[in-house]
Amino acid sequence: MSAPSGGGASRDGYGAALLEMVGDDRVVVLEADLGKSTKSCMFRAEKPSHTVSLGIAEQNMMLVAAGMSTSGYIPFASTFAIFSERGFEQVRNGIARPNIVVHLCGSHGGIHTGTDGSSAQSIEDLAIYRTLPNMTVMHPCDDISAKALTLALRHHERPSYMRTARNKVSRAYTEESAAQLRIGKGHIHRTGDDVAIIACGVLLNEALDAAESLSQQGIEATVVDMHTIKPLDTELIVDLAKRCGAIVTAEDHSIIGGLGGAVAECIVSEYPVPVERIGVQDRFGESGGSDELLEMLHMKANDISKAAQRAISRR
Amino acid sequence: MAERGMGLDIAELEMMAKRCRRNIVRMVYGIGAGHPGGSLSAIDMLTGLYGHRLRVDTNDSTWGNRDRFIMSKGHASPGVYSILHERGFLTESDLWTYRKLGGSCQGHVDMKWCPGVDFSAGSLGMGLSFGIGCALAATLDDSDRTAWVMLGDGELQEGQIWEGVMAAVHHEIGNLNVIVDRNGIQNDDFCESQMRMFDVAEKFAAFGWAVMEIDGHDMQQVVNAIDWADQVIDGPACIVMHTIKGKGVSYMENNPKFHGAAPNEEQFNLAMEELS
């Protein structure tokens, strides 16, 4: 099964979802001078009364959102993934600790962000937010799934962090398939019994391409979009470990602490099988094209295929 | 529909503040830890706010249209707990759970543990931003509820405070009032030695706030300042109250040692005598 044609950036899906929520007066949108980039500008254009500009001041934005939430509103606050990290302790103490429902979106995450260079390429956001009790952490792969998951957040009764990406990628979802998405449940895109590739974000496409090439070599892979890193769909992961006996994770994030770390923790505790992690190997990125960077950092489909073969050989 | 304050006159407010001071010292002595100095400097204003102004419902601490009080300097929790007891949110026995396992009176004020507390504090610099969120929400609701935020003077060293100071003016938040407890002492020593603050009132005024300076231990001035802040409706108001850290207990007054330390038995007995 190949990915449906066309392309979309997950940040566009976030903006489209906000726009779809303009009819709900409880929804408020908070910006830190990056509305045009995160796509919260789409909501602002329709409903400025419920959009709060807070300037280049992320720490303040986190707690303003918390205050609005405790007064009955559903805040969606966004900035770049990397700048959200400046307010990490505010998220920790001001949002997650009192379990205040604020939905934080960090766009332009990962090295896929490209030419802006390493200062803009957050490769640790999923890891750090995952450590916080009460937090839900997500990283959808395309615009259609990002829209569906953002819409689902309106009824989600916990604080969340969602990373979106800057660049368009091939769509892995249609409106119909995205309608099946549930926060906390991995979505199976392809089924095979030899190896399981668990991916998120822009690497889902690479994972699907890897599965095609493995199939040509007689290796059948299951490919899962693990759009929710926390709470992790451990039931599915254990099932995949039992069925396939070898797992590869793929993410545009450090191999430390993100999807790969979360899956490895689950596997070690529940059902040990070989796990190979594709991601950024404990280094920072640099300026370059998205594909150039994926290639240089060994995060392309062929790298995932090789990792699958390594995992199978270790079985 | 709850009423504003408790309908107390100045003499009654002063008596209430004295009872609070006794309970502050008792709480800190009882557990052998905590922050008496900043509680004692803040307590006259806390008494003024709860006794004279805040519209809250002791039968329903989560009543949506209550005024919000955000204690950003959350370590001064004994001060907050003592006034919440006077206001009827906490029983006297609740006070003795201060810093104890499972107690409603956590080390730093926490909305998830204590009825009547609107903000989970403990990490300095965050309360003003939270108050801005509460005030913006009140405006969206077309409600007359007001957000009151108390900041420490040492706390003003946190950068987030100035992010909030700018935002409150930019958004012309008239239903937000801030009180700065200018007691001149922070954890390690006098503020002057840690990070000079210069003229705090001038700083807020320079950002566009309406500012009033008072003696934070003169109850009439406290009440007048609260009424003044209520009248400022075209933007945020800031009351800079000059206070004495440890006010009311001779050996704690203006003594950096009692920012975060409990008295020993002899000192406790002396404090009770002085506050009788």
Coordinates of C-alpha atoms in Angstrom, one line a residue:
Chain A
M1 CA 0.0 0.0 0.0
S2 CA 1.5 3.3 -1.0
A3 CA 0.7 6.6 0.6
P4 CA -2.1 8.6 -1.0
S5 CA -0.8 11.2 -3.3
G6 CA -0.7 15.0 -2.6
G7 CA 1.2 16.7 0.2
G8 CA 0.5 18.6 3.4
A9 CA 2.4 20.0 6.3
S10 CA 1.1 19.0 9.8
R11 CA 1.2 22.7 10.8
D12 CA -1.4 23.4 8.1
G13 CA -3.7 20.8 9.7
Y14 CA -3.3 22.4 13.1
G15 CA -4.4 25.8 11.6
A16 CA -7.3 24.2 9.8
A17 CA -8.5 22.5 13.0
L18 CA -8.4 25.8 14.9
L19 CA -10.3 27.4 12.1
E20 CA -12.9 24.7 12.4
M21 CA -13.3 25.5 16.1
V22 CA -14.2 29.1 15.7
G23 CA -17.8 28.3 16.6
D24 CA -16.9 27.2 20.1
D25 CA -16.6 30.3 22.3
R26 CA -14.6 28.4 24.9
V27 CA -11.7 28.0 22.5
V28 CA -9.0 30.7 22.7
V29 CA -5.8 30.9 20.8
L30 CA -2.5 32.3 22.1
E31 CA 0.4 33.4 20.0
A32 CA 4.0 34.4 20.6
D33 CA 4.7 36.3 17.3
L34 CA 4.7 33.1 15.2
G35 CA 1.1 32.9 14.2
K36 CA 1.9 33.0 10.5
S37 CA 4.3 30.1 11.0
T38 CA 2.4 27.9 13.3
K39 CA -0.8 28.6 11.3
S40 CA -2.8 29.9 14.3
C41 CA -3.2 33.0 12.1
M42 CA -6.0 31.2 10.4
F43 CA -8.0 31.3 13.6
R44 CA -7.0 34.9 14.3
A45 CA -8.3 36.1 11.0
E46 CA -11.7 34.7 11.8
K47 CA -11.9 35.4 15.5
P48 CA -9.5 38.1 16.8
S49 CA -11.6 38.5 19.9
H50 CA -10.5 35.0 21.1
T51 CA -6.9 35.3 19.9
V52 CA -4.3 36.7 22.3
S53 CA -1.0 38.0 21.1
L54 CA 1.7 37.8 23.7
G55 CA 4.7 38.9 21.8
I56 CA 8.1 37.1 21.9
A57 CA 7.5 35.9 25.4
E58 CA 6.8 32.2 25.7
Q59 CA 7.1 31.9 29.5
N60 CA 4.3 34.4 30.0
M61 CA 2.2 32.7 27.3
M62 CA 2.2 29.4 29.1
L63 CA 0.8 30.8 32.3
V64 CA -1.7 33.2 30.6
A65 CA -3.0 30.0 29.0
A66 CA -3.2 28.3 32.3
G67 CA -5.1 31.2 33.9
M68 CA -7.6 31.2 31.0
S69 CA -8.1 27.5 31.3
T70 CA -9.0 27.6 35.0
S71 CA -11.6 30.2 34.1
G72 CA -13.4 27.8 31.7
Y73 CA -11.6 28.3 28.4
I74 CA -9.8 25.8 26.2
P75 CA -6.5 27.4 25.3
F76 CA -4.5 26.4 22.3
A77 CA -1.1 28.1 22.6
S78 CA 1.6 27.8 19.9
T79 CA 5.1 28.7 19.0
F80 CA 8.1 26.9 17.5
A81 CA 8.8 23.6 19.2
I82 CA 12.2 24.9 20.2
F83 CA 10.9 28.1 21.8
S84 CA 8.3 26.2 23.8
E85 CA 11.2 24.6 25.5
R86 CA 12.2 28.1 27.0
G87 CA 8.9 27.8 28.9
F88 CA 9.5 24.2 30.0
E89 CA 9.5 24.8 33.7
Q90 CA 6.4 27.0 33.2
V91 CA 4.7 24.0 31.5
R92 CA 6.0 21.7 34.3
N93 CA 5.0 23.7 37.3
G94 CA 2.2 25.9 35.9
I95 CA 0.3 23.4 33.6
A96 CA 1.3 19.8 34.0
R97 CA 1.6 19.8 37.8
P98 CA -1.8 21.2 38.6
N99 CA -3.1 19.3 35.5
I100 CA -4.6 22.4 33.8
V101 CA -5.9 21.7 30.4
V102 CA -3.7 23.8 28.0
H103 CA -3.0 22.5 24.5
L104 CA 0.5 23.5 23.5
C105 CA 1.6 23.2 19.9
G106 CA 5.3 23.4 18.9
S107 CA 5.7 23.8 15.2
H108 CA 8.8 23.5 13.0
G109 CA 10.1 20.6 15.1
G110 CA 12.9 18.3 14.0
I111 CA 15.8 18.5 11.6
H112 CA 13.3 18.4 8.7
T113 CA 12.8 22.2 9.4
G114 CA 15.9 22.4 7.3
T115 CA 17.8 25.6 6.3
D116 CA 17.1 27.6 9.5
G117 CA 19.8 25.4 11.1
S118 CA 20.4 23.7 14.4
S119 CA 19.1 26.5 16.7
A120 CA 15.6 26.0 15.2
Q121 CA 15.6 22.3 15.0
S122 CA 14.1 20.9 18.2
I123 CA 15.2 17.3 18.5
E124 CA 14.4 16.9 22.2
D125 CA 10.9 18.2 22.7
L126 CA 9.1 14.9 22.6
A127 CA 11.5 13.5 25.2
I128 CA 11.2 16.3 27.7
Y129 CA 7.5 16.8 27.6
R130 CA 7.0 13.0 27.9
T131 CA 8.6 13.1 31.3
L132 CA 5.8 15.2 32.7
P133 CA 3.0 13.5 34.6
N134 CA -0.5 14.3 33.2
M135 CA 0.9 15.4 29.8
T136 CA -0.3 13.9 26.5
V137 CA 2.4 14.1 23.8
M138 CA 1.7 13.8 20.1
H139 CA 3.4 14.2 16.8
P140 CA 1.2 13.7 13.7
C141 CA 2.7 13.0 10.3
D142 CA 0.6 15.1 7.9
D143 CA -2.0 17.8 7.7
I144 CA -5.0 15.5 7.6
S145 CA -4.1 13.6 10.7
A146 CA -2.9 16.7 12.5
K147 CA -6.2 18.3 11.9
A148 CA -8.1 15.3 13.2
L149 CA -6.0 15.0 16.3
T150 CA -6.2 18.7 17.0
L151 CA -9.9 18.6 16.8
A152 CA -9.9 15.7 19.2
L153 CA -8.0 17.8 21.7
R154 CA -11.0 20.0 22.2
H155 CA -12.6 17.2 24.2
H156 CA -9.3 16.0 25.8
E157 CA -9.2 16.6 29.5
R158 CA -5.5 16.7 30.1
P159 CA -2.8 19.1 29.1
S160 CA -1.0 18.3 25.8
Y161 CA 2.0 19.0 23.7
M162 CA 1.7 18.5 19.9
R163 CA 4.7 18.8 17.7
T164 CA 4.0 19.8 14.1
A165 CA 6.4 20.1 11.2
R166 CA 7.1 22.9 8.8
N167 CA 7.3 21.1 5.5
K168 CA 4.8 19.4 3.3
V169 CA 5.1 15.6 3.0
S170 CA 3.1 13.0 1.1
R171 CA -0.2 12.4 2.8
A172 CA -0.6 9.1 4.6
Y173 CA -4.2 9.8 5.5
T174 CA -7.5 10.5 3.8
E175 CA -10.3 12.3 5.6
E176 CA -11.9 8.9 6.0
S177 CA -8.9 7.1 7.5
A178 CA -8.1 10.1 9.7
A179 CA -11.6 9.8 11.2
Q180 CA -10.5 6.6 12.8
L181 CA -7.6 8.3 14.7
R182 CA -7.8 8.2 18.5
I183 CA -5.4 9.9 20.9
G184 CA -3.3 7.2 22.5
K185 CA -3.9 4.6 19.8
G186 CA -1.4 3.8 17.1
H187 CA -2.7 3.5 13.6
I188 CA -1.7 0.5 11.5
H189 CA -0.9 1.5 7.9
R190 CA 0.5 -1.8 6.7
T191 CA 0.6 -5.3 8.0
G192 CA 3.4 -7.9 7.9
D193 CA 4.7 -10.4 10.3
D194 CA 8.5 -10.2 9.9
V195 CA 9.3 -6.8 11.5
A196 CA 7.3 -3.9 12.9
I197 CA 8.3 -0.3 12.0
I198 CA 6.9 2.2 14.5
A199 CA 7.2 5.7 13.2
C200 CA 5.9 9.2 13.9
G201 CA 5.9 12.5 12.1
V202 CA 7.6 13.1 8.8
L203 CA 9.4 9.7 9.1
L204 CA 6.2 7.8 8.6
N205 CA 6.6 8.2 4.8
E206 CA 10.1 6.9 5.0
A207 CA 8.9 4.0 7.0
L208 CA 6.2 3.2 4.4
D209 CA 8.8 3.4 1.6
A210 CA 11.1 1.2 3.6
A211 CA 8.3 -1.4 4.0
E212 CA 7.9 -1.4 0.2
S213 CA 11.5 -2.1 -0.5
L214 CA 11.7 -4.7 2.2
S215 CA 8.7 -6.4 0.7
Q216 CA 10.6 -6.7 -2.6
Q217 CA 13.2 -8.6 -0.6
G218 CA 10.6 -10.9 0.8
I219 CA 10.4 -9.2 4.2
E220 CA 6.9 -8.1 5.2
A221 CA 6.7 -5.3 7.7
T222 CA 3.9 -3.8 9.8
V223 CA 4.0 0.0 9.7
V224 CA 2.4 1.9 12.6
D225 CA 1.9 5.6 12.9
M226 CA 2.5 6.1 16.6
H227 CA 1.2 9.7 16.5
T228 CA 0.8 9.7 20.3
I229 CA 4.0 9.2 22.2
K230 CA 2.3 9.6 25.6
P231 CA 0.1 7.8 26.7
L232 CA 1.9 5.2 24.6
D233 CA -0.2 2.4 23.0
T234 CA 1.7 -0.3 24.9
E235 CA -1.0 -2.9 24.1
L236 CA -0.2 -2.5 20.4
I237 CA 3.5 -2.5 20.9
V238 CA 3.5 -5.7 22.9
D239 CA 1.3 -7.3 20.3
L240 CA 3.7 -6.3 17.6
A241 CA 6.7 -7.6 19.6
K242 CA 4.9 -11.0 20.0
R243 CA 3.9 -11.2 16.3
C244 CA 7.0 -9.8 14.6
G245 CA 9.7 -10.4 17.1
A246 CA 11.7 -7.4 15.9
I247 CA 11.0 -3.6 16.0
V248 CA 12.3 -0.5 14.4
T249 CA 11.4 3.0 15.5
A250 CA 11.7 6.0 13.3
E251 CA 11.4 9.6 14.3
D252 CA 12.7 13.1 13.4
H253 CA 14.0 13.5 17.0
S254 CA 16.9 12.4 19.1
I255 CA 17.1 8.6 19.6
I256 CA 17.3 9.5 23.3
G257 CA 14.0 9.7 25.1
G258 CA 11.5 10.2 22.2
L259 CA 9.5 7.6 20.4
G260 CA 12.4 5.2 20.3
G261 CA 13.1 5.6 24.0
A262 CA 9.4 5.2 24.9
V263 CA 9.1 2.0 22.8
A264 CA 12.3 0.6 24.2
E265 CA 11.2 1.2 27.7
C266 CA 7.9 -0.6 27.0
I267 CA 9.6 -3.5 25.3
V268 CA 12.3 -4.0 28.0
S269 CA 9.6 -4.1 30.6
E270 CA 6.9 -6.1 28.8
Y271 CA 8.3 -8.4 26.1
P272 CA 11.9 -8.0 25.2
V273 CA 12.7 -8.3 21.5
P274 CA 15.4 -6.6 19.4
V275 CA 14.7 -2.8 18.9
E276 CA 16.6 -0.6 16.5
R277 CA 16.1 3.2 16.7
I278 CA 16.3 5.5 13.7
G279 CA 16.6 9.1 14.6
V280 CA 19.1 11.8 15.3
Q281 CA 22.1 10.1 16.9
D282 CA 22.9 12.3 19.9
R283 CA 24.1 15.3 17.9
F284 CA 22.7 18.6 16.7
G285 CA 21.6 19.3 13.1
E286 CA 22.8 22.0 10.8
S287 CA 21.5 24.1 7.9
G288 CA 20.6 22.1 4.8
G289 CA 17.7 20.8 2.8
S290 CA 15.3 18.5 4.6
D291 CA 16.1 15.5 2.4
E292 CA 19.8 16.3 2.5
L293 CA 19.7 16.3 6.3
L294 CA 17.7 13.1 6.5
E295 CA 20.3 11.5 4.3
M296 CA 23.3 12.8 6.2
L297 CA 21.8 11.8 9.5
H298 CA 20.9 8.3 8.3
M299 CA 17.1 8.7 8.6
K300 CA 16.0 7.8 5.1
A301 CA 13.9 4.8 4.0
N302 CA 17.0 2.8 3.1
D303 CA 18.4 3.4 6.6
I304 CA 15.1 2.1 8.1
S305 CA 15.3 -1.0 5.8
K306 CA 18.8 -1.7 7.0
A307 CA 17.8 -1.3 10.6
A308 CA 14.9 -3.7 10.0
Q309 CA 17.3 -6.3 8.7
R310 CA 19.6 -5.7 11.7
A311 CA 16.7 -6.2 14.1
I312 CA 15.6 -9.4 12.3
S313 CA 19.1 -10.8 12.4
R314 CA 19.3 -10.1 16.2
R315 CA 16.1 -12.0 16.8
Chain B
M1 CA -24.2 35.7 45.2
A2 CA -21.3 36.3 47.5
E3 CA -20.5 39.8 49.0
R4 CA -17.3 41.7 48.7
G5 CA -15.1 41.2 51.8
M6 CA -16.4 40.5 55.3
G7 CA -17.8 43.9 56.2
L8 CA -15.1 44.6 58.8
D9 CA -13.9 48.0 59.9
I10 CA -10.2 49.0 60.3
A11 CA -9.9 48.0 64.0
E12 CA -11.5 44.6 63.2
L13 CA -9.1 44.1 60.3
E14 CA -6.2 44.9 62.5
M15 CA -7.4 42.3 65.1
M16 CA -7.7 39.7 62.3
A17 CA -4.2 40.4 61.1
K18 CA -2.9 39.9 64.6
R19 CA -4.6 36.5 64.9
C20 CA -3.1 35.6 61.5
R21 CA 0.3 36.6 62.7
R22 CA 0.0 34.3 65.7
N23 CA -1.1 31.4 63.4
I24 CA 1.7 32.0 60.9
V25 CA 4.3 31.7 63.7
R26 CA 2.5 28.6 65.1
M27 CA 2.5 26.9 61.8
V28 CA 6.1 27.4 61.1
Y29 CA 7.2 26.5 64.6
G30 CA 4.9 23.4 64.6
I31 CA 6.7 21.9 61.6
G32 CA 10.1 23.4 62.2
A33 CA 10.3 24.8 58.7
G34 CA 8.7 27.3 56.3
H35 CA 8.7 31.0 55.5
P36 CA 7.6 33.3 58.3
G37 CA 9.3 36.5 57.1
G38 CA 7.4 37.1 53.9
S39 CA 4.1 35.9 55.4
L40 CA 4.4 38.5 58.2
S41 CA 5.2 41.3 55.7
A42 CA 2.3 40.4 53.5
I43 CA -0.4 39.6 56.1
D44 CA -1.8 43.1 56.5
M45 CA -2.5 43.3 52.8
L46 CA -3.9 39.7 52.7
T47 CA -6.2 40.7 55.5
G48 CA -7.3 43.8 53.7
L49 CA -8.0 41.8 50.5
Y50 CA -10.0 39.0 52.1
G51 CA -11.5 41.1 54.9
H52 CA -12.4 44.2 52.8
R53 CA -12.5 43.4 49.2
L54 CA -12.5 39.9 47.6
R55 CA -15.8 38.4 46.5
V56 CA -15.5 34.7 47.2
D57 CA -17.9 32.0 48.3
T58 CA -16.7 29.9 51.3
N59 CA -19.5 27.4 50.5
D60 CA -18.2 27.0 47.0
S61 CA -14.5 27.6 46.6
T62 CA -14.8 26.9 42.8
W63 CA -17.6 29.4 42.2
G64 CA -16.8 30.6 38.7
N65 CA -17.5 34.3 39.2
R66 CA -15.3 34.7 42.3
D67 CA -12.5 37.2 42.3
R68 CA -9.2 35.5 41.9
F69 CA -6.3 36.0 44.3
I70 CA -3.0 34.7 43.0
M71 CA -0.2 34.4 45.5
S72 CA 2.8 34.4 43.2
K73 CA 5.3 34.4 46.1
G74 CA 3.9 31.0 47.0
H75 CA 6.4 30.3 49.8
A76 CA 4.5 32.8 52.0
S77 CA 1.9 30.1 52.3
P78 CA 1.4 30.4 56.1
G79 CA 0.2 33.9 55.4
V80 CA -2.4 32.7 52.9
Y81 CA -3.5 29.7 55.0
S82 CA -4.0 31.9 58.1
I83 CA -6.2 34.3 56.2
L84 CA -8.1 31.5 54.5
H85 CA -8.8 30.2 58.0
E86 CA -10.2 33.6 59.0
R87 CA -12.3 33.8 55.8
G88 CA -13.7 30.3 56.5
F89 CA -12.1 28.1 53.9
L90 CA -9.9 26.2 56.4
T91 CA -10.5 25.0 59.9
E92 CA -7.9 25.6 62.6
S93 CA -6.9 22.0 62.5
D94 CA -6.3 22.3 58.7
L95 CA -3.6 24.8 59.6
W96 CA -1.6 22.2 61.5
T97 CA -1.3 20.1 58.3
Y98 CA 1.2 22.6 57.0
R99 CA 4.0 20.8 55.2
K100 CA 2.7 17.4 56.4
L101 CA 2.1 14.4 54.3
G102 CA -1.4 14.5 52.8
G103 CA -2.1 17.9 54.3
S104 CA -4.2 20.6 52.5
C105 CA -1.6 23.2 53.5
Q106 CA 1.3 22.2 51.2
G107 CA 4.7 23.9 51.6
H108 CA 3.8 26.2 48.7
V109 CA 0.2 27.2 48.1
D110 CA -1.5 24.7 45.7
M111 CA -4.9 25.0 44.2
K112 CA -5.2 21.2 43.9
W113 CA -4.7 20.7 47.6
C114 CA -6.3 23.7 49.3
P115 CA -9.8 25.1 49.0
G116 CA -9.7 28.8 48.3
V117 CA -6.4 28.8 46.6
D118 CA -6.6 29.9 43.0
F119 CA -3.1 29.2 41.8
S120 CA -0.4 26.5 42.3
A121 CA 2.7 28.5 43.1
G122 CA 6.2 27.7 44.3
S123 CA 8.3 28.7 41.3
L124 CA 8.7 32.5 41.4
G125 CA 7.8 34.7 38.5
M126 CA 4.7 32.8 37.2
G127 CA 1.7 34.3 39.1
L128 CA 1.4 37.6 37.1
S129 CA 1.0 35.7 33.9
F130 CA -1.6 33.5 35.4
G131 CA -3.5 36.5 36.7
I132 CA -3.4 38.0 33.2
G133 CA -5.1 34.9 31.9
C134 CA -7.8 35.0 34.6
A135 CA -8.4 38.7 33.9
L136 CA -8.6 38.2 30.1
A137 CA -11.1 35.4 30.7
A138 CA -13.2 37.6 32.9
T139 CA -13.3 40.2 30.1
L140 CA -14.4 37.6 27.6
D141 CA -17.1 36.5 30.0
D142 CA -18.2 40.1 30.4
S143 CA -17.8 39.6 34.1
D144 CA -16.8 42.2 36.8
R145 CA -14.6 39.7 38.6
T146 CA -11.1 40.9 39.2
A147 CA -7.7 39.3 39.4
W148 CA -5.4 40.3 42.3
V149 CA -1.8 39.2 42.2
M150 CA 0.8 39.5 45.0
L151 CA 4.4 39.5 44.0
G152 CA 7.6 39.5 46.1
D153 CA 10.2 42.2 45.4
G154 CA 12.9 39.6 45.0
E155 CA 10.6 37.8 42.6
L156 CA 10.8 40.8 40.2
Q157 CA 14.2 39.6 39.3
E158 CA 12.5 36.8 37.2
G159 CA 12.3 37.8 33.5
Q160 CA 8.8 36.4 33.1
I161 CA 7.5 39.1 35.4
W162 CA 8.5 41.8 32.9
E163 CA 7.0 39.8 30.0
G164 CA 3.7 40.0 32.0
V165 CA 4.2 43.6 32.9
M166 CA 4.4 44.4 29.2
A167 CA 1.4 42.2 28.2
A168 CA -0.9 43.7 30.9
V169 CA -0.4 47.2 29.5
H170 CA -0.5 46.1 25.9
H171 CA -3.9 44.4 26.5
E172 CA -5.1 47.3 28.7
I173 CA -6.1 44.9 31.4
G174 CA -8.1 47.0 33.8
N175 CA -9.4 44.1 35.9
L176 CA -5.9 43.2 37.0
N177 CA -4.3 44.6 40.2
V178 CA -0.9 43.7 41.4
I179 CA 0.6 44.2 44.8
V180 CA 4.4 44.2 45.3
D181 CA 5.5 43.2 48.8
R182 CA 8.6 45.5 49.0
N183 CA 10.1 44.0 52.1
G184 CA 13.7 44.3 50.7
I185 CA 14.8 40.8 51.6
Q186 CA 15.1 37.6 49.6
N187 CA 16.4 34.1 50.3
D188 CA 20.1 34.8 50.5
D189 CA 20.2 38.3 51.9
F190 CA 18.9 41.8 51.3
C191 CA 17.7 42.5 47.8
E192 CA 20.2 45.3 47.5
S193 CA 23.1 42.8 47.8
Q194 CA 21.6 40.2 45.4
M195 CA 20.2 42.3 42.6
R196 CA 19.5 46.0 43.1
M197 CA 15.9 46.8 42.4
F198 CA 16.1 50.7 42.5
D199 CA 12.7 52.3 42.5
V200 CA 10.1 49.6 41.9
A201 CA 7.2 52.0 41.5
E202 CA 9.1 54.0 38.9
K203 CA 9.7 50.8 36.9
F204 CA 6.0 49.8 36.8
A205 CA 5.1 53.4 35.9
A206 CA 7.7 53.4 33.1
F207 CA 5.9 50.4 31.6
G208 CA 2.6 52.2 31.7
W209 CA 1.0 51.0 34.9
A210 CA -1.0 53.1 37.3
V211 CA 1.1 52.9 40.5
M212 CA 0.4 53.8 44.2
E213 CA 2.9 53.5 47.0
I214 CA 1.8 52.8 50.6
D215 CA 2.9 51.7 54.0
G216 CA 1.8 48.0 53.8
H217 CA 1.4 47.8 57.6
D218 CA -1.0 50.7 57.9
M219 CA -4.5 49.1 57.5
Q220 CA -6.2 52.4 56.5
Q221 CA -3.6 52.9 53.7
V222 CA -4.0 49.2 52.7
V223 CA -7.8 49.6 52.4
N224 CA -7.5 52.9 50.6
A225 CA -5.0 51.4 48.1
I226 CA -7.3 48.5 47.4
D227 CA -10.2 50.9 46.7
W228 CA -7.9 53.0 44.5
A229 CA -6.9 49.9 42.5
D230 CA -10.5 49.1 41.9
Q231 CA -11.0 52.5 40.4
V232 CA -8.3 52.0 37.8
I233 CA -10.2 50.4 35.0
D234 CA -8.4 51.5 31.8
G235 CA -5.3 49.5 32.5
P236 CA -3.5 47.5 35.2
A237 CA -2.8 48.9 38.6
C238 CA 0.1 48.3 40.9
I239 CA 0.3 48.9 44.6
V240 CA 3.9 49.0 45.8
M241 CA 3.6 48.4 49.5
H242 CA 6.6 49.1 51.7
T243 CA 6.8 46.5 54.4
I244 CA 9.1 45.0 57.0
K245 CA 10.0 41.4 56.6
G246 CA 9.0 39.5 59.7
K247 CA 6.8 42.4 60.9
G248 CA 5.4 41.9 64.4
V249 CA 8.1 39.6 65.8
S250 CA 11.0 41.7 67.0
Y251 CA 13.9 39.3 66.2
M252 CA 12.5 38.5 62.8
E253 CA 12.0 42.0 61.6
N254 CA 14.2 43.0 58.7
N255 CA 16.3 39.9 59.4
P256 CA 17.2 37.8 56.3
K257 CA 17.6 34.8 58.5
F258 CA 13.9 34.5 58.9
H259 CA 13.1 34.4 55.2
G260 CA 12.9 30.6 55.5
A261 CA 13.6 29.5 59.0
A262 CA 11.5 28.5 62.0
P263 CA 11.9 29.9 65.5
N264 CA 13.2 27.7 68.3
E265 CA 11.2 27.2 71.5
E266 CA 12.4 30.3 73.3
Q267 CA 11.9 32.4 70.2
F268 CA 8.5 31.0 69.7
N269 CA 7.4 31.9 73.2
L270 CA 8.8 35.4 72.8
A271 CA 6.8 35.8 69.5
M272 CA 3.6 34.7 71.2
E273 CA 4.2 37.2 73.9
E274 CA 4.8 40.0 71.4
L275 CA 1.7 39.1 69.4
S276 CA -0.6 38.7 72.3

